[in-house]
mmCIF file of C-alpha atoms in Angstrom:
data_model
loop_
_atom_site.group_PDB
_atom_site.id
_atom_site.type_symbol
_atom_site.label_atom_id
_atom_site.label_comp_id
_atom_site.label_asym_id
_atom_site.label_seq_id
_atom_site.Cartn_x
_atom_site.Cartn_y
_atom_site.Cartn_z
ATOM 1 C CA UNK A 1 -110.250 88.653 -33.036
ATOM 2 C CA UNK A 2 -109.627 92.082 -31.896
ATOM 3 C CA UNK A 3 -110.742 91.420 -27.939
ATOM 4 C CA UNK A 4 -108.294 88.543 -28.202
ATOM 5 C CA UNK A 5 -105.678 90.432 -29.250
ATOM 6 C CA UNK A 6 -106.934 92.834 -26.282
ATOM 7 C CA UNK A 7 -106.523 89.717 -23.551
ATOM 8 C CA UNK A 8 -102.955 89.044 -24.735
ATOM 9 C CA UNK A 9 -101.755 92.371 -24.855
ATOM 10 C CA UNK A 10 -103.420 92.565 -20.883
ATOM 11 C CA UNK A 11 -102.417 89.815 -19.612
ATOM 12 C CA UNK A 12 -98.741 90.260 -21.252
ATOM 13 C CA UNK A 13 -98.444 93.523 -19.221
ATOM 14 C CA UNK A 14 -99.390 91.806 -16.164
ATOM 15 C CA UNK A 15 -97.252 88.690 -16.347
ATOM 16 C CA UNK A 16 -94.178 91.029 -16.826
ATOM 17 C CA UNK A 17 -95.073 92.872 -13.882
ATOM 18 C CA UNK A 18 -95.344 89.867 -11.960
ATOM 19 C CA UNK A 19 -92.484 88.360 -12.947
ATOM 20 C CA UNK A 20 -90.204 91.365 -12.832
ATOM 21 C CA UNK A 21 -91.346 91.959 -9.522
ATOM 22 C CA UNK A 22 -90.891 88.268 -8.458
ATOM 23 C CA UNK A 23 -87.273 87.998 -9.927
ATOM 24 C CA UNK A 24 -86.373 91.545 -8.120
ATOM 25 C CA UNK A 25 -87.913 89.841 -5.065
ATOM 26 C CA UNK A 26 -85.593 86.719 -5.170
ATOM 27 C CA UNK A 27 -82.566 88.420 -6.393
ATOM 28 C CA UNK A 28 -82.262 90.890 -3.691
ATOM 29 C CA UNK A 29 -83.192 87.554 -1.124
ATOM 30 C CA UNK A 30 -80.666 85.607 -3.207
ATOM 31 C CA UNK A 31 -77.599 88.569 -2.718
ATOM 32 C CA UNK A 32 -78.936 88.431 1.380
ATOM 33 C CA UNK A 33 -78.268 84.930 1.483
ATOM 34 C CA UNK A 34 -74.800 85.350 -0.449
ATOM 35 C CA UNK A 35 -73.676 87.845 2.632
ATOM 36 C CA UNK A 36 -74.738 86.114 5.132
ATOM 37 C CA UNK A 37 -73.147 82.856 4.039
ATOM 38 C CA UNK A 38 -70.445 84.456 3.278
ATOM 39 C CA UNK A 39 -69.659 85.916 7.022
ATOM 40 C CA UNK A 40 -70.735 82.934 8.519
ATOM 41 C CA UNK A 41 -68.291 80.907 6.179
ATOM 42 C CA UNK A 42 -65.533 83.571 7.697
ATOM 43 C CA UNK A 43 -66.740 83.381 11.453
ATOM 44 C CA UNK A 44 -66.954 79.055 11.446
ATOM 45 C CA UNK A 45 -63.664 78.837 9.682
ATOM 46 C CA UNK A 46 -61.642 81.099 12.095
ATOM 47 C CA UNK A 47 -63.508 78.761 15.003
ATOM 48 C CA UNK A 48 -62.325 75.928 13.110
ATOM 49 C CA UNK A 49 -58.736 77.227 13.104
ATOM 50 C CA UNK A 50 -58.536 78.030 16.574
ATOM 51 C CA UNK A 51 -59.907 74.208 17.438
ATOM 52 C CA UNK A 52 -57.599 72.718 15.409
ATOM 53 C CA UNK A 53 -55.237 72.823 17.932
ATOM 54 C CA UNK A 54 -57.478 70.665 20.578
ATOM 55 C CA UNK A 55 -56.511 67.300 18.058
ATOM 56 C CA UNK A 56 -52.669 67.054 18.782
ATOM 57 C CA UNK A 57 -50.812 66.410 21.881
ATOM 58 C CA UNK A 58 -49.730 69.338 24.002
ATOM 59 C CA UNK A 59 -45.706 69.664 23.010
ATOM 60 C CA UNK A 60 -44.649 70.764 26.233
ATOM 61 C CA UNK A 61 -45.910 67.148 27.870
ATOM 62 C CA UNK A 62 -43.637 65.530 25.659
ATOM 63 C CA UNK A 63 -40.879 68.013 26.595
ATOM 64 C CA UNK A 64 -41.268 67.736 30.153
ATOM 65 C CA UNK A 65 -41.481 63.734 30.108
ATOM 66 C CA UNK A 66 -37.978 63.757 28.662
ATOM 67 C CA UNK A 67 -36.302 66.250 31.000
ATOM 68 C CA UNK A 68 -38.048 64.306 33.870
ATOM 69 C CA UNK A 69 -36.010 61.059 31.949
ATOM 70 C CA UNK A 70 -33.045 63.054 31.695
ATOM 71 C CA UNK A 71 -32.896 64.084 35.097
ATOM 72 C CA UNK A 72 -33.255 60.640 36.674
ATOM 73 C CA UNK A 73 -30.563 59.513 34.445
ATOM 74 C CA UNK A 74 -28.775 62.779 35.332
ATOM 75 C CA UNK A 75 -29.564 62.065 39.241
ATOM 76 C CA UNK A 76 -28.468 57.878 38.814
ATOM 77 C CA UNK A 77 -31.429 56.446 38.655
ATOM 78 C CA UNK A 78 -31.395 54.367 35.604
ATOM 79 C CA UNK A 79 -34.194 52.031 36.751
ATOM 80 C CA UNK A 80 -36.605 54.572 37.225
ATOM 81 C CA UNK A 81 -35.664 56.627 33.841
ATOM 82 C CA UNK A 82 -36.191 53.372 31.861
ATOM 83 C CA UNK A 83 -34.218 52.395 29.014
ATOM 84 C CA UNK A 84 -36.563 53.942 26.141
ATOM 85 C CA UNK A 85 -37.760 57.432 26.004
ATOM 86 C CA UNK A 86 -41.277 58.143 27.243
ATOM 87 C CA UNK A 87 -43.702 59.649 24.590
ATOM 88 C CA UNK A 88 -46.367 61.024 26.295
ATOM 89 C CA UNK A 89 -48.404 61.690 22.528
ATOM 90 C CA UNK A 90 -48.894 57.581 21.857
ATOM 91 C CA UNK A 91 -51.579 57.591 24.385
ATOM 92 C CA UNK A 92 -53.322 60.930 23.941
ATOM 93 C CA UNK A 93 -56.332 61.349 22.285
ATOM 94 C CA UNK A 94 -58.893 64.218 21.772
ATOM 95 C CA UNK A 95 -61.743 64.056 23.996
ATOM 96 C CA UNK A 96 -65.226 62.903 22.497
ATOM 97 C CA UNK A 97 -66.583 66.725 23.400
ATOM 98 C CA UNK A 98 -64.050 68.409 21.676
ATOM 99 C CA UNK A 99 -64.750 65.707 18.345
ATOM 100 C CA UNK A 100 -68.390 66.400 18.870
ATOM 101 C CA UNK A 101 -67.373 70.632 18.497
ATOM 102 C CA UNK A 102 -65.675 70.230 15.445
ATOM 103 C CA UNK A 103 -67.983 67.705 14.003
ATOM 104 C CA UNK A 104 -70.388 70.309 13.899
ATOM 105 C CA UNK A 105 -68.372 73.361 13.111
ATOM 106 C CA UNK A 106 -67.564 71.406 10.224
ATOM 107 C CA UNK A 107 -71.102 70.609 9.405
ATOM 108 C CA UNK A 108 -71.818 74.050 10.109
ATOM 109 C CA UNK A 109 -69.616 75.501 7.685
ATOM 110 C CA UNK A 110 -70.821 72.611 5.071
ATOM 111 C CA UNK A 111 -74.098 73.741 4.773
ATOM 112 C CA UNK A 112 -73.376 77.593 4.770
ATOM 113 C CA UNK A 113 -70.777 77.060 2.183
ATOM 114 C CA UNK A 114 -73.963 74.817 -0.030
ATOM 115 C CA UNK A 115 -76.543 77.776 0.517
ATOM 116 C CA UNK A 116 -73.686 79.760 -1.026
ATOM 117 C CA UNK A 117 -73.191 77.641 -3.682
ATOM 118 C CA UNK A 118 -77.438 77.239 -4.160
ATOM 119 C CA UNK A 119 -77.236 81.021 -4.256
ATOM 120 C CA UNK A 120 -74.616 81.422 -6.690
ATOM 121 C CA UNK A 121 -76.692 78.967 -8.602
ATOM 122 C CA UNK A 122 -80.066 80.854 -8.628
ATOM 123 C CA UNK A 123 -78.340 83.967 -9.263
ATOM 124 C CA UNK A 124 -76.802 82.482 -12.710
ATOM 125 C CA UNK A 125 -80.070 80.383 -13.803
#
């Protein structure tokens, strides 16, 4: 009886080393992948705001379409004005490279913002 009390009081000791060491271990790789998420969730989000203006139509196209209209009209050329306003935005449409850039920013900032969320998770369980 007393060396098995001697076993469990050894290998006690030794599991609580071992698993304080192993939850220091993961906690400290846990906050590491908390920061880094974190700045990368910052850095792809200001990309994604800067994009966002590649998926509408340039204003100024419109703008200069209808001064072009106005001064044909303005200059008497009513056939070559036309009687309805041009709008130069019902035929644009982003390019496939610039849907291909966001698709993956967005992607991007998916995953960063679920090894955030996996971290915040491991950190609490």
């Amino acid at each position: 009886k007393d060396e098995r009390s001697r076993f469990w009081r050894v290998y006690r000791r030794v599991a609580e080393e071992h698993d304080s060491e192993f939850l220091e271990r993961y906690t400290s790789d846990m906050n590491i992948i908390l920061i880094f998420s974190g700045l990368f969730s910052a850095v792809g989000t200001s990309f994604i705001v800067a994009m966002e203006s590649d998926f509408s139509p340039d204003p100024s196209d419109t703008t200069n379409a209808l001064l072009k209209q106005l001064v044909q009209i303005g200059l008497g050329n009513l056939a070559e004005a036309g009687s309805t306003p041009v709008d130069p935005a019902s035929t644009w449409s982003p390019t496939a490279s610039t849907l291909w850039v966001q698709m993956i920013a967005y992607a991007s900032l998916s995953m960063s913002l679920l090894a955030a969320f996996g971290a915040v998770l491991g950190m609490q369980w």
